[in-house]
Coordinates of C-alpha atoms (C1' of nucleotides) in Angstrom, one line a residue:
Chain A
M1 CA 93.8 103.7 95.6
F2 CA 97.3 102.7 97.1
S3 CA 98.9 104.0 100.1
K4 CA 101.7 106.3 100.1
S5 CA 103.9 103.6 101.0
C6 CA 102.9 101.7 98.0
E7 CA 103.2 104.4 95.8
Y8 CA 106.9 105.2 96.9
A9 CA 107.6 101.6 96.7
I10 CA 106.5 100.9 93.1
R11 CA 108.3 104.3 91.8
A12 CA 111.4 103.0 93.7
V13 CA 111.3 99.5 92.4
V14 CA 111.1 100.6 88.9
F15 CA 114.0 102.9 89.3
V16 CA 116.0 100.0 90.8
A17 CA 114.9 98.0 88.0
T18 CA 116.1 100.6 85.5
Q19 CA 119.7 100.5 86.9
N20 CA 120.1 97.1 87.8
N21 CA 121.7 96.0 84.3
A22 CA 125.6 96.4 85.3
G23 CA 124.7 94.9 88.7
N24 CA 125.3 98.1 90.5
K25 CA 123.4 98.8 93.8
L26 CA 121.6 101.9 94.5
G27 CA 121.7 103.8 97.9
I28 CA 118.7 105.2 99.6
M29 CA 119.7 108.8 98.9
E30 CA 120.3 108.0 95.1
I31 CA 116.8 106.7 94.9
C32 CA 114.8 109.3 97.0
K33 CA 116.4 112.0 95.0
E34 CA 115.6 110.4 91.7
I35 CA 111.8 109.5 92.7
D36 CA 111.3 112.6 94.8
A37 CA 110.4 110.8 97.9
P38 CA 111.2 111.3 101.7
Q39 CA 114.6 109.8 102.5
H40 CA 113.8 108.2 106.0
F41 CA 110.0 107.0 105.1
T42 CA 111.4 105.6 102.1
A43 CA 114.2 103.8 103.8
K44 CA 111.7 102.1 105.8
I45 CA 109.8 100.6 103.0
L46 CA 112.6 99.4 101.0
Q47 CA 113.8 97.7 104.1
S48 CA 110.3 95.9 104.5
L49 CA 110.5 95.1 100.8
S50 CA 113.9 93.4 101.0
H51 CA 112.6 91.8 104.4
N52 CA 109.9 90.2 102.1
G53 CA 112.2 89.2 99.7
I54 CA 110.6 91.7 96.9
I55 CA 114.1 93.4 96.5
S56 CA 117.7 92.7 97.6
S57 CA 120.0 94.6 99.9
Q58 CA 123.7 95.0 100.5
K59 CA 125.4 96.6 103.2
G60 CA 128.7 98.2 103.5
P61 CA 130.4 100.5 101.0
S62 CA 129.2 100.1 97.3
G63 CA 126.2 98.5 99.1
G64 CA 122.5 99.2 98.1
F65 CA 119.4 97.9 96.8
Y66 CA 119.2 95.7 93.8
L67 CA 117.2 93.0 92.2
N68 CA 118.6 89.4 92.2
K69 CA 117.8 87.1 89.1
T70 CA 114.5 85.7 90.4
Q71 CA 113.4 89.5 91.4
T72 CA 113.9 90.9 87.9
R73 CA 110.5 88.9 87.3
L74 CA 108.7 91.1 89.8
K75 CA 105.1 92.0 89.1
L76 CA 103.6 95.0 90.5
I77 CA 101.0 92.6 92.4
D78 CA 103.8 91.6 94.4
V79 CA 104.9 95.1 95.8
V80 CA 101.3 95.9 96.5
R81 CA 100.5 92.7 98.2
A82 CA 103.8 93.1 100.5
L83 CA 102.9 96.6 101.5
D84 CA 99.1 97.1 101.4
G85 CA 98.2 93.3 101.7
D86 CA 95.1 92.0 100.3
K87 CA 92.6 94.9 101.6
T88 CA 92.9 96.9 98.1
F89 CA 91.4 94.1 96.6
T90 CA 89.1 92.4 99.5
G91 CA 87.9 95.6 101.4
C92 CA 84.2 96.8 100.7
G93 CA 83.6 99.9 99.0
L94 CA 81.4 101.3 101.4
G95 CA 83.5 100.4 104.3
L96 CA 81.4 97.7 105.8
K97 CA 83.4 95.3 107.7
N98 CA 81.3 92.4 107.5
C99 CA 80.7 92.9 103.7
S100 CA 80.9 89.4 101.9
E101 CA 79.3 87.2 99.1
K102 CA 76.6 86.2 101.6
K103 CA 75.9 89.6 103.4
Q104 CA 77.0 92.2 100.8
C105 CA 76.6 96.0 100.5
P106 CA 74.5 97.2 97.6
I107 CA 77.5 97.9 95.4
H108 CA 79.2 94.8 96.1
N109 CA 79.0 93.3 92.6
Q110 CA 79.7 96.3 90.7
F111 CA 82.6 97.1 92.7
K112 CA 83.8 93.8 92.3
V113 CA 84.1 94.2 88.5
V114 CA 86.2 97.2 89.3
R115 CA 88.5 95.6 91.7
D116 CA 89.1 92.7 89.6
E117 CA 90.2 94.7 86.6
L118 CA 92.8 96.3 89.0
L119 CA 94.0 92.8 90.3
N120 CA 94.1 91.9 86.9
M121 CA 96.2 94.8 85.6
L122 CA 98.6 94.5 88.6
S123 CA 99.0 90.9 87.8
N124 CA 99.8 91.2 84.3
T125 CA 102.2 94.3 84.6
Y126 CA 106.1 93.6 85.1
V127 CA 108.2 96.0 87.0
V128 CA 110.9 95.6 84.2
Q129 CA 108.4 96.4 81.7
L130 CA 107.8 99.7 83.3
A131 CA 111.5 100.2 83.8
E132 CA 111.8 100.0 79.9
E133 CA 109.5 102.8 79.7
I134 CA 111.4 105.1 81.5
E135 CA 114.6 104.0 80.0
K136 CA 112.8 104.9 76.9
G137 CA 112.1 108.3 78.4
S138 CA 108.0 107.5 77.6
A139 CA 107.4 108.0 81.3
V140 CA 108.8 109.6 84.3
L141 CA 109.0 108.6 88.0
S142 CA 109.3 112.1 89.7
N143 CA 107.4 115.2 90.5
I144 CA 110.3 117.5 89.7
S145 CA 110.0 119.1 86.4
G146 CA 112.9 118.6 83.9
R147 CA 114.0 115.3 85.4
Chain B
M1 CA 89.0 103.9 97.3
F2 CA 86.6 106.3 98.4
S3 CA 87.0 108.8 101.5
K4 CA 85.2 107.9 104.8
S5 CA 82.8 110.9 104.0
C6 CA 82.0 109.4 100.8
E7 CA 81.3 105.8 102.2
Y8 CA 79.0 107.5 104.7
A9 CA 77.4 109.4 102.1
I10 CA 76.5 106.6 99.8
R11 CA 75.0 104.5 102.5
A12 CA 73.1 107.4 103.8
V13 CA 71.7 108.3 100.6
V14 CA 70.8 104.9 99.8
F15 CA 68.6 104.6 103.2
V16 CA 67.0 107.8 102.5
A17 CA 66.2 106.5 99.2
T18 CA 64.6 103.3 100.7
Q19 CA 62.4 105.4 103.0
N20 CA 61.6 108.1 100.5
N21 CA 58.0 106.5 99.3
A22 CA 55.6 108.0 101.5
G23 CA 57.1 111.5 101.5
N24 CA 58.2 111.2 105.1
K25 CA 61.5 112.9 106.1
L26 CA 64.3 110.9 108.0
G27 CA 66.3 112.6 111.0
I28 CA 70.1 112.4 111.4
M29 CA 69.9 109.9 114.5
E30 CA 67.6 107.8 112.6
I31 CA 70.0 107.7 109.7
C32 CA 73.4 107.3 111.7
K33 CA 71.6 104.2 114.0
E34 CA 70.4 102.4 110.6
I35 CA 73.9 102.6 108.8
D36 CA 76.1 102.5 112.0
A37 CA 77.9 106.0 111.2
P38 CA 79.0 108.6 113.6
Q39 CA 76.4 110.9 114.2
H40 CA 77.9 114.4 114.1
F41 CA 80.2 113.6 111.3
T42 CA 77.5 112.1 109.2
A43 CA 75.4 115.2 109.7
K44 CA 78.2 117.5 108.5
I45 CA 78.4 115.3 105.4
L46 CA 74.4 115.1 104.7
Q47 CA 74.5 119.1 105.4
S48 CA 77.0 119.5 102.6
L49 CA 75.2 117.2 100.4
S50 CA 71.9 119.2 100.8
H51 CA 74.1 122.4 100.1
N52 CA 75.0 120.8 96.6
G53 CA 71.7 120.0 96.1
I54 CA 72.2 116.0 96.0
I55 CA 69.4 115.6 98.8
S56 CA 66.9 117.8 100.5
S57 CA 66.5 119.0 103.9
Q58 CA 63.7 120.5 106.1
K59 CA 64.3 122.1 109.5
G60 CA 62.0 121.8 112.4
P61 CA 59.8 119.2 114.1
S62 CA 59.0 116.4 111.5
G63 CA 61.9 117.6 109.3
G64 CA 64.7 115.8 108.2
F65 CA 66.3 114.9 104.9
Y66 CA 64.8 113.5 101.9
L67 CA 64.9 113.3 98.1
N68 CA 62.8 115.6 96.0
K69 CA 61.5 114.5 92.5
T70 CA 64.3 115.4 90.5
Q71 CA 66.8 114.0 93.3
T72 CA 65.4 110.4 93.0
R73 CA 67.3 110.2 89.7
L74 CA 70.5 110.4 91.4
K75 CA 73.8 108.4 90.2
L76 CA 76.4 107.2 92.5
I77 CA 78.9 109.6 90.4
D78 CA 76.9 112.4 91.7
V79 CA 77.5 111.9 95.1
V80 CA 81.2 110.6 94.9
R81 CA 81.7 114.0 92.8
A82 CA 80.2 116.3 95.4
L83 CA 82.6 115.0 98.2
D84 CA 85.7 113.4 96.9
G85 CA 85.7 115.5 93.8
D86 CA 87.3 114.6 90.6
K87 CA 90.4 113.3 92.1
T88 CA 89.4 109.8 92.4
F89 CA 89.2 109.6 88.7
T90 CA 91.9 111.8 87.6
G91 CA 94.6 111.4 90.4
C92 CA 97.9 109.5 89.6
G93 CA 98.3 106.1 90.7
L94 CA 101.8 106.7 91.8
G95 CA 100.9 109.9 93.4
L96 CA 102.8 112.1 90.9
K97 CA 101.5 115.5 91.1
N98 CA 102.2 116.4 87.5
C99 CA 101.1 113.2 85.8
S100 CA 99.5 113.7 82.7
E101 CA 99.1 112.5 79.3
K102 CA 102.1 114.3 78.1
K103 CA 104.2 113.7 81.0
Q104 CA 102.8 110.4 82.3
C105 CA 103.9 107.7 84.9
P106 CA 104.8 104.2 84.1
I107 CA 101.4 102.8 84.6
H108 CA 99.3 105.7 83.6
N109 CA 97.7 103.7 80.6
Q110 CA 97.1 100.8 82.6
F111 CA 96.1 102.7 85.5
K112 CA 93.5 104.7 83.1
V113 CA 91.7 101.4 82.1
V114 CA 90.9 100.9 85.8
R115 CA 89.7 104.0 86.6
D116 CA 87.5 104.2 83.6
E117 CA 85.9 101.1 84.6
L118 CA 85.0 102.9 88.2
L119 CA 83.8 106.1 86.4
N120 CA 81.7 104.0 84.2
M121 CA 80.4 102.1 87.1
L122 CA 79.5 105.1 89.3
S123 CA 77.9 106.6 86.2
N124 CA 75.7 103.9 85.4
T125 CA 74.2 102.9 88.8
Y126 CA 71.2 104.9 90.3
V127 CA 70.8 105.4 93.9
V128 CA 67.2 104.2 93.6
Q129 CA 68.1 101.1 92.0
L130 CA 70.6 100.1 94.8
A131 CA 67.9 101.0 97.6
E132 CA 65.7 98.4 95.9
E133 CA 68.4 95.9 96.7
I134 CA 68.2 96.6 100.4
E135 CA 64.2 96.7 100.3
K136 CA 64.5 93.1 98.6
G137 CA 66.7 91.9 101.6
S138 CA 69.7 91.0 99.0
A139 CA 72.2 93.8 100.6
V140 CA 72.7 95.3 103.9
L141 CA 73.8 98.9 104.8
S142 CA 75.3 98.3 108.3
N143 CA 78.2 96.5 110.0
I144 CA 75.7 95.6 112.7
S145 CA 75.0 92.1 112.4
G146 CA 71.4 91.0 112.5
R147 CA 70.4 94.3 110.9
Chain C
dT1 C1' 54.8 134.3 120.3
dA2 C1' 56.8 130.9 123.1
dT3 C1' 58.3 126.5 122.9
dT4 C1' 60.4 122.4 120.8
dC5 C1' 62.2 120.0 117.6
dA6 C1' 65.4 119.2 113.8
dC7 C1' 68.8 121.0 110.7
dA8 C1' 73.2 124.5 110.3
dT9 C1' 77.3 126.3 111.5
dG10 C1' 82.0 127.1 113.4
dA11 C1' 85.5 125.6 116.5
dT12 C1' 87.9 122.3 118.6
dT13 C1' 89.5 117.4 119.8
dT14 C1' 90.9 112.7 118.2
dT15 C1' 93.3 109.4 115.6
dG16 C1' 96.4 107.3 112.3
dA17 C1' 99.1 107.6 108.3
dA18 C1' 103.0 109.8 106.9
dA19 C1' 107.5 111.7 107.8
dA20 C1' 111.6 112.8 110.4
dC21 C1' 114.8 111.7 114.1
dA22 C1' 118.2 109.2 116.6
dT23 C1' 120.6 105.5 117.5
dA24 C1' 122.4 100.7 116.7
dG25 C1' 124.3 97.2 113.9
dA26 C1' 126.6 95.0 110.0
dA27 C1' 129.5 94.7 105.9
dT28 C1' 133.4 96.4 103.1
dG29 C1' 138.0 98.1 102.1
dC30 C1' 142.2 99.5 103.2
Chain D
dG1 C1' 141.2 96.1 113.2
dC2 C1' 139.5 100.5 112.2
dA3 C1' 137.0 103.9 109.7
dT4 C1' 133.7 104.3 106.2
dT5 C1' 129.5 103.5 104.4
dC6 C1' 125.4 101.8 104.2
dT7 C1' 121.1 99.1 106.2
dA8 C1' 118.2 98.1 110.6
dT9 C1' 115.3 99.3 114.2
dG10 C1' 112.8 102.2 117.5
dT11 C1' 110.7 106.6 119.0
dT12 C1' 109.2 111.0 118.2
dT13 C1' 106.8 114.6 115.4
dT14 C1' 103.7 116.2 111.9
dC15 C1' 99.6 116.9 109.4
dA16 C1' 95.2 116.1 107.5
dA17 C1' 91.1 113.4 107.7
dA18 C1' 87.9 112.0 110.9
dA19 C1' 85.2 112.8 114.5
dT20 C1' 83.1 115.5 118.4
dC21 C1' 81.4 119.6 121.0
dA22 C1' 79.0 123.6 121.5
dT23 C1' 76.0 126.9 119.7
dG24 C1' 73.2 129.2 116.1
dT25 C1' 69.3 129.3 113.1
dG26 C1' 64.6 128.4 111.0
dA27 C1' 60.0 125.8 110.9
dA28 C1' 56.2 123.9 113.1
dT29 C1' 52.2 124.0 116.4
dA30 C1' 49.8 124.8 120.5

DNA sequence: TATTCACATGATTTTGAAAACATAGAATGC
DNA sequence: GCATTCTATGTTTTCAAAATCATGTGAATA
């Protein structure tokens, strides 16, 4: 459904949101360890997100990634769009490059319903809301058992 | 969403269904040309489908792929399951290997709604019904313009 | 029964996303 | 200003899906 980049990004952003209270910033190593993601790869992803204004970053000692006031209102759709673009919501279900309303694949309309449901879900889900789930302990962000 | 294999498979199966009337069988070349898919790769996919009883095949002169009586009642879900397995409907949206009802990722419930919608759609869509769209001219199976 | 045709099968190559590596650059704190 | 700590960037490597290649096998028919 999503690219690996996008999966790691969502997990990372949600984790950052859980720790964003006291205004403390999170380093790459800390984030990757918690969400069980490859360090260098995830670093690039977060840098890309930072570049796109999805999250904020601070260099130097005691620096790291964090969310500014505006960014705490982040939705999942923002993260997905920044990394995977619109192709998740516009691409043809059967891989036809020219598939459109005018010249459509046979499952075009049926598929549209599913994609709209996805788009709707991502548009109505806030990152902070997911962070709360983690804080409450009703959800996890890592593969590693016991965390 | 689906693997390339699955995309080619659906397109191929729908095309076979459109030509299944007079009991004539379709060769690989004919199929690949029509749906604009790589020949050898698609051959393997169809052979796999044939192996799984999704479609039928006949060797020798005037042989090819076709649907027998039972197979004309094929649903999309059958094709997807045969090639991509259940991971399309069960895999975690955030890529967590251990994600389950008990230990779930933060978007588990939201994602479930979308996946169920997809599962529902695939379970209620018949291949012959899609073939009719093609025959009517209200949908296409190829990237190539003008076909 | 030999030839031809078309699917079947296994090995190999290609491709691109994913991941790792190496190095540069910038900010903080002392 | 200098060391430390972190982000930024470009290159290389890895790996599995995707695609190809080469050869085998069964069926039709003359």
